[in-house]
Amino acid sequence: MKKNVSQRMGNLASAEAVSHSRAAKLASPVVMAAPVLKIATFHSSSLGSLVASFPALVALRDSFPGARICSFVRAPLIPLLENFAGVDEAHARPGGGLSSQAALMARLHSSGYDLALSFSQGSNALLLMWATGAPIRAGFVPSHMDALLTHKIAKSGPLRPLDALELVRSIGATPRGEKAHDFLWISPETAARARQMREDAGIARDFLLVSTQARKNSRQKNGDSAETGAASAVDAATLYELAARFDLLLVGSKAQPSLLREVEALRGAAIGAASEVKASETAHSIADLGGKTDVLTLAALCEMSRGVFGIGNGVLQFGKFYEKPVAMLSEGETAARALQTFGF
């Protein structure tokens, strides 16, 4: 009898030990069989997605201090990565289909990567990641080529910093709470150029950066996910209300002269109606730098702004990156609620 009880107790203890061992394995980060010496990261053509990945790149840098991190992105975004200390090399991703990727795929295959991550769900990015031959390949699903991934994280919509951090955690990286914006270097020349553009436009130091570019539900031809959201734009009435309290600096891929004319028409109507109070309230300047800023100048303008308002994900992600108050019009933000966000 005692022998049977003792045997059963031993079996229970053994089963419990196995259970704890399995739980520990599930909870533990990935253990690399060999030191990680070279890491490749692949990014979409979206400015917002690239900026959203910066905290994750910092986590990679901290977690694999001896590794060389090589990032692949579209050519217009390379200056941003070249000034970001979270990576060692910035390379251009070619556009077009599979044939245009062949030369880069061959180069990747012979470069000896130990780890590869794709922050893009696009097919081309995943093919490039697969071409590295890295034994560990992490990315987001759903994707048409998720079979190429060894580590998968579910994601929908534009990339957010939390999504990117979850991806690097899946391969054993541990964020240490460092501020990603401390890793982005804005040269004195770039900062001076941004300041001069603001001053030439007649904009005071206390200003809002307003993204006027609408986001549309679409996909890039190369398979990269485009930014999605409300297919609308900042309207004149919203700018009119915001300009009652702040100078506004408009940014985007192109200028919006018709939008400024509509705001002036609203101001003229207020004056014509003898609404002196209303007219004086909207005396703040509005300037349009649409189509005139590169990515580094845009970053500098965001850093010196009071906050960011609008739709375009790239500018809004810059606002979050610099820990500014951000009001997203695509989330139903009205001018009144935006003013509350900015302290009024």
Coordinates of C-alpha atoms in Angstrom, one line a residue:
M1 CA 0.0 0.0 0.0
K2 CA 2.7 2.4 1.1
K3 CA 4.7 1.5 -2.0
N4 CA 1.8 2.3 -4.3
V5 CA 1.2 5.6 -2.6
S6 CA 4.9 6.4 -2.8
Q7 CA 4.9 5.5 -6.5
R8 CA 1.8 7.6 -7.3
M9 CA 3.4 10.6 -5.4
G10 CA 6.6 10.2 -7.4
N11 CA 4.6 10.1 -10.7
L12 CA 2.7 13.3 -9.7
A13 CA 6.0 15.0 -8.8
S14 CA 7.5 13.9 -12.2
A15 CA 4.5 15.2 -14.1
E16 CA 4.5 18.5 -12.3
A17 CA 8.2 18.9 -13.0
V18 CA 7.6 18.2 -16.8
S19 CA 4.7 20.7 -16.7
H20 CA 6.9 23.4 -15.1
S21 CA 9.6 22.7 -17.7
R22 CA 7.3 23.1 -20.6
A23 CA 5.9 26.3 -19.2
A24 CA 9.4 27.7 -18.7
K25 CA 10.3 26.9 -22.3
L26 CA 7.2 28.7 -23.6
A27 CA 7.9 31.7 -21.4
S28 CA 11.6 31.9 -22.2
P29 CA 13.0 34.0 -25.1
V30 CA 14.6 32.4 -28.1
V31 CA 18.0 31.0 -27.2
M32 CA 20.4 31.4 -30.2
A33 CA 22.5 28.4 -31.1
A34 CA 25.3 30.8 -32.1
P35 CA 26.1 34.4 -31.5
V36 CA 24.1 36.8 -33.6
L37 CA 26.6 38.8 -35.6
K38 CA 24.6 40.2 -38.5
I39 CA 20.9 41.3 -38.6
A40 CA 18.8 42.3 -41.6
T41 CA 15.6 44.4 -41.3
F42 CA 13.2 45.1 -44.1
H43 CA 10.7 48.0 -44.2
S44 CA 7.9 49.2 -46.4
S45 CA 7.8 52.4 -48.3
S46 CA 5.7 54.1 -45.6
L47 CA 7.4 56.8 -43.5
G48 CA 5.0 56.1 -40.7
S49 CA 5.8 52.4 -40.6
L50 CA 9.6 53.2 -40.6
V51 CA 9.3 55.6 -37.7
A52 CA 7.0 53.2 -35.8
S53 CA 9.8 50.5 -36.1
F54 CA 12.5 52.7 -34.5
P55 CA 11.8 51.6 -30.8
A56 CA 12.1 48.0 -32.0
L57 CA 15.4 48.7 -33.8
V58 CA 16.7 50.2 -30.6
A59 CA 15.7 47.1 -28.7
L60 CA 17.6 45.0 -31.3
R61 CA 20.7 47.2 -30.8
D62 CA 20.5 46.8 -27.0
S63 CA 19.8 43.0 -27.1
F64 CA 22.4 42.1 -29.6
P65 CA 25.2 44.6 -28.9
G66 CA 27.8 42.8 -31.0
A67 CA 25.6 42.5 -34.1
R68 CA 25.8 44.6 -37.2
I69 CA 22.2 45.8 -38.1
C70 CA 21.6 46.4 -41.8
S71 CA 18.2 47.9 -42.8
F72 CA 16.6 47.9 -46.2
V73 CA 14.2 50.7 -47.1
R74 CA 13.0 52.7 -50.1
A75 CA 15.6 55.3 -51.3
P76 CA 13.7 58.5 -50.1
L77 CA 13.8 57.2 -46.5
I78 CA 17.5 56.3 -46.4
P79 CA 18.6 59.7 -45.0
L80 CA 16.5 59.0 -41.9
L81 CA 18.1 55.6 -41.3
E82 CA 21.6 57.0 -42.0
N83 CA 21.1 59.4 -39.1
F84 CA 19.6 56.8 -36.8
A85 CA 22.1 55.2 -34.4
G86 CA 19.9 52.1 -34.0
V87 CA 21.3 50.7 -37.3
D88 CA 24.7 50.4 -38.8
E89 CA 23.9 50.3 -42.5
A90 CA 21.0 51.7 -44.6
H91 CA 20.4 50.2 -48.1
A92 CA 17.9 50.9 -50.8
R93 CA 15.2 48.5 -51.6
P94 CA 14.4 48.5 -55.3
G95 CA 10.9 49.0 -56.6
G96 CA 9.2 46.8 -59.1
G97 CA 8.6 43.0 -59.3
L98 CA 10.6 39.9 -58.6
S99 CA 13.0 40.5 -61.5
S100 CA 14.1 43.8 -60.1
Q101 CA 14.9 42.2 -56.8
A102 CA 17.2 39.5 -58.2
A103 CA 20.5 41.4 -57.8
L104 CA 19.8 42.3 -54.2
M105 CA 18.6 38.8 -53.4
A106 CA 21.9 37.4 -54.6
R107 CA 23.8 39.9 -52.6
L108 CA 21.8 39.1 -49.5
H109 CA 22.3 35.4 -49.9
S110 CA 26.0 35.7 -49.7
S111 CA 26.1 38.2 -46.8
G112 CA 25.8 35.7 -43.9
Y113 CA 22.9 37.0 -41.9
D114 CA 22.1 35.3 -38.7
L115 CA 18.7 36.9 -38.1
A116 CA 16.2 38.7 -40.4
L117 CA 13.0 40.6 -39.7
S118 CA 10.4 42.1 -42.0
F119 CA 8.4 45.0 -40.6
S120 CA 6.5 44.9 -43.9
Q121 CA 3.9 42.3 -44.8
G122 CA 4.5 42.8 -48.5
S123 CA 5.6 39.9 -50.7
N124 CA 8.7 41.5 -52.0
A125 CA 10.0 42.3 -48.5
L126 CA 9.4 38.7 -47.3
L127 CA 11.2 37.3 -50.4
L128 CA 14.2 39.5 -49.7
M129 CA 14.2 38.4 -46.0
W130 CA 14.0 34.7 -47.2
A131 CA 16.9 35.4 -49.6
T132 CA 19.2 36.2 -46.6
G133 CA 19.2 32.5 -45.7
A134 CA 19.0 33.5 -42.0
P135 CA 17.9 30.6 -39.8
I136 CA 15.6 32.9 -37.9
R137 CA 13.1 34.9 -39.9
A138 CA 10.4 36.9 -38.2
G139 CA 7.5 38.8 -39.6
F140 CA 3.8 39.7 -39.5
V141 CA 0.8 37.7 -40.6
P142 CA -1.5 37.5 -42.5
S143 CA 0.8 37.5 -45.5
H144 CA 0.8 35.6 -48.8
M145 CA 4.3 34.3 -48.0
D146 CA 4.0 33.5 -44.3
A147 CA 5.5 30.0 -44.9
L148 CA 8.8 31.8 -45.3
L149 CA 8.7 32.9 -41.6
T150 CA 10.0 31.0 -38.6
H151 CA 8.4 33.4 -36.1
K152 CA 5.0 35.0 -36.8
I153 CA 3.1 37.9 -35.1
A154 CA -0.5 38.7 -36.0
K155 CA -1.1 42.3 -37.1
S156 CA -3.7 44.3 -39.0
G157 CA -3.6 47.9 -40.2
P158 CA -0.6 50.3 -40.3
L159 CA 2.5 49.3 -38.2
R160 CA 2.5 50.7 -34.6
P161 CA 5.4 50.8 -32.3
L162 CA 3.8 48.2 -30.0
D163 CA 3.5 45.8 -33.0
A164 CA 7.2 46.3 -33.9
L165 CA 8.3 45.7 -30.3
E166 CA 6.2 42.5 -30.1
L167 CA 8.0 41.3 -33.3
V168 CA 11.5 41.7 -31.9
R169 CA 10.4 40.2 -28.5
S170 CA 9.5 37.1 -30.4
I171 CA 13.1 36.5 -31.4
G172 CA 14.5 37.3 -27.9
A173 CA 15.1 41.0 -27.9
T174 CA 14.2 42.9 -24.7
P175 CA 13.4 46.6 -24.8
R176 CA 15.2 48.5 -22.0
G177 CA 13.0 51.6 -22.0
E178 CA 15.4 53.8 -23.9
K179 CA 14.0 56.8 -25.8
A180 CA 14.2 56.0 -29.5
H181 CA 14.3 59.8 -30.4
D182 CA 17.7 60.0 -28.6
F183 CA 19.1 57.8 -31.3
L184 CA 18.0 60.1 -34.2
W185 CA 20.6 62.7 -35.0
I186 CA 19.4 66.0 -36.5
S187 CA 22.4 68.0 -37.7
P188 CA 22.7 71.6 -36.8
E189 CA 22.4 72.5 -40.5
T190 CA 19.1 70.6 -40.8
A191 CA 17.7 72.2 -37.6
A192 CA 18.7 75.6 -38.8
R193 CA 17.1 75.0 -42.2
A194 CA 13.8 73.9 -40.5
R195 CA 13.9 77.0 -38.2
Q196 CA 14.5 79.3 -41.2
M197 CA 11.6 77.8 -43.1
R198 CA 9.4 78.3 -40.2
E199 CA 10.5 81.9 -39.7
D200 CA 10.3 82.8 -43.4
A201 CA 6.7 81.5 -43.4
G202 CA 5.9 83.9 -40.6
I203 CA 5.1 81.1 -38.1
A204 CA 5.7 81.7 -34.3
R205 CA 7.6 79.3 -32.1
D206 CA 4.4 78.0 -30.5
F207 CA 2.8 76.2 -33.5
L208 CA 1.0 73.1 -34.5
L209 CA 2.3 70.9 -37.3
V210 CA -0.7 69.9 -39.4
S211 CA -0.6 66.9 -41.8
T212 CA -3.0 67.6 -44.6
Q213 CA -2.5 64.4 -46.6
A214 CA -5.4 62.1 -46.7
R215 CA -4.9 58.3 -46.2
K216 CA -6.7 56.0 -48.5
N217 CA -7.7 52.3 -48.4
S218 CA -5.3 50.8 -51.0
R219 CA -2.3 48.6 -51.4
Q220 CA 1.1 49.4 -53.0
K221 CA 1.9 47.7 -56.3
N222 CA 5.0 46.1 -54.8
G223 CA 2.9 44.2 -52.3
D224 CA 3.7 46.5 -49.3
S225 CA 0.7 47.5 -47.3
A226 CA -0.3 51.0 -47.8
E227 CA -1.4 53.2 -45.0
T228 CA -5.1 52.8 -44.4
G229 CA -7.6 55.0 -42.8
A230 CA -10.3 57.5 -43.5
A231 CA -10.3 58.7 -47.1
S232 CA -10.7 62.3 -46.0
A233 CA -8.6 65.3 -45.4
V234 CA -8.3 68.2 -43.0
D235 CA -10.9 70.8 -44.0
A236 CA -10.9 74.6 -44.0
A237 CA -13.4 74.8 -41.1
T238 CA -11.1 72.7 -38.9
L239 CA -8.0 74.8 -39.7
Y240 CA -10.1 78.0 -39.1
E241 CA -10.9 76.8 -35.6
L242 CA -7.4 75.6 -34.8
A243 CA -5.9 78.9 -36.0
A244 CA -8.0 80.7 -33.3
R245 CA -5.3 79.6 -30.8
F246 CA -2.2 78.6 -32.7
D247 CA 0.0 79.3 -35.7
L248 CA -0.4 76.4 -38.1
L249 CA 2.3 74.9 -40.3
L250 CA 0.9 72.6 -43.0
V251 CA 3.0 69.7 -44.3
G252 CA 2.3 66.9 -46.8
S253 CA 3.4 65.6 -50.1
K254 CA 2.0 68.6 -52.0
A255 CA 0.9 72.1 -51.3
Q256 CA -2.8 72.9 -50.6
P257 CA -3.5 76.3 -52.1
S258 CA -7.2 75.8 -52.4
L259 CA -7.4 74.8 -48.7
L260 CA -5.7 78.1 -47.7
R261 CA -8.1 80.1 -49.9
E262 CA -11.1 78.4 -48.2
V263 CA -9.7 79.4 -44.8
E264 CA -9.2 83.0 -46.0
A265 CA -12.8 83.0 -47.3
L266 CA -14.0 82.0 -43.8
R267 CA -12.0 84.7 -42.2
G268 CA -13.4 87.2 -44.7
A269 CA -16.9 86.1 -44.0
A270 CA -16.3 86.6 -40.3
I271 CA -15.1 90.2 -40.9
G272 CA -17.9 90.9 -43.3
A273 CA -20.4 89.9 -40.7
A274 CA -18.8 92.4 -38.3
S275 CA -17.7 89.7 -36.0
E276 CA -14.7 91.5 -34.6
V277 CA -14.1 89.0 -31.8
K278 CA -14.3 86.1 -34.2
A279 CA -12.0 87.8 -36.7
S280 CA -9.4 88.7 -34.1
E281 CA -9.5 85.2 -32.7
T282 CA -8.4 83.8 -36.1
A283 CA -5.5 86.2 -36.5
H284 CA -2.9 83.4 -36.2
S285 CA -0.8 82.6 -39.2
I286 CA -1.2 79.6 -41.4
A287 CA 1.6 78.6 -43.8
D288 CA 1.9 75.7 -46.2
L289 CA 5.2 73.8 -46.6
G290 CA 3.6 70.9 -48.6
G291 CA 6.0 69.3 -51.0
K292 CA 9.0 71.4 -49.6
T293 CA 10.3 69.2 -46.7
D294 CA 12.5 66.2 -46.8
V295 CA 12.3 63.5 -44.1
L296 CA 15.0 65.0 -41.8
T297 CA 13.6 68.6 -42.1
L298 CA 10.1 67.2 -41.3
A299 CA 11.6 65.5 -38.2
A300 CA 13.2 68.8 -37.1
L301 CA 9.9 70.7 -37.5
C302 CA 8.1 68.1 -35.5
E303 CA 10.6 68.2 -32.7
M304 CA 10.2 72.0 -32.4
S305 CA 6.4 72.0 -32.7
R306 CA 3.9 72.1 -29.8
G307 CA 2.0 69.1 -31.2
V308 CA 0.8 67.3 -34.3
F309 CA -2.7 67.2 -35.9
G310 CA -4.0 65.6 -39.0
I311 CA -4.3 62.3 -40.9
G312 CA -1.1 61.3 -42.6
N313 CA 0.5 58.5 -40.6
G314 CA 4.1 59.5 -41.2
V315 CA 3.8 62.9 -39.5
L316 CA 1.6 61.5 -36.7
Q317 CA 4.2 58.8 -36.0
F318 CA 6.9 61.5 -35.8
G319 CA 4.7 63.3 -33.3
K320 CA 4.5 60.1 -31.1
F321 CA 8.2 59.5 -31.7
Y322 CA 9.1 62.9 -30.1
E323 CA 6.4 62.4 -27.4
K324 CA 4.3 65.4 -28.6
P325 CA 0.6 65.7 -28.1
V326 CA -1.0 64.0 -31.2
A327 CA -4.6 64.4 -32.4
M328 CA -5.6 62.0 -35.2
L329 CA -8.4 63.3 -37.3
S330 CA -9.0 59.8 -38.7
E331 CA -10.0 58.7 -35.2
G332 CA -12.9 61.2 -35.2
E333 CA -10.9 64.1 -33.6
T334 CA -12.7 67.4 -33.9
A335 CA -11.0 70.8 -33.7
A336 CA -12.5 71.3 -30.2
R337 CA -11.2 68.0 -29.0
A338 CA -7.8 68.7 -30.6
L339 CA -7.5 72.0 -28.7
Q340 CA -8.1 70.1 -25.5
T341 CA -5.3 67.7 -26.5
F342 CA -3.0 70.7 -26.9
G343 CA -3.8 72.2 -23.5
F344 CA -6.9 74.4 -24.2

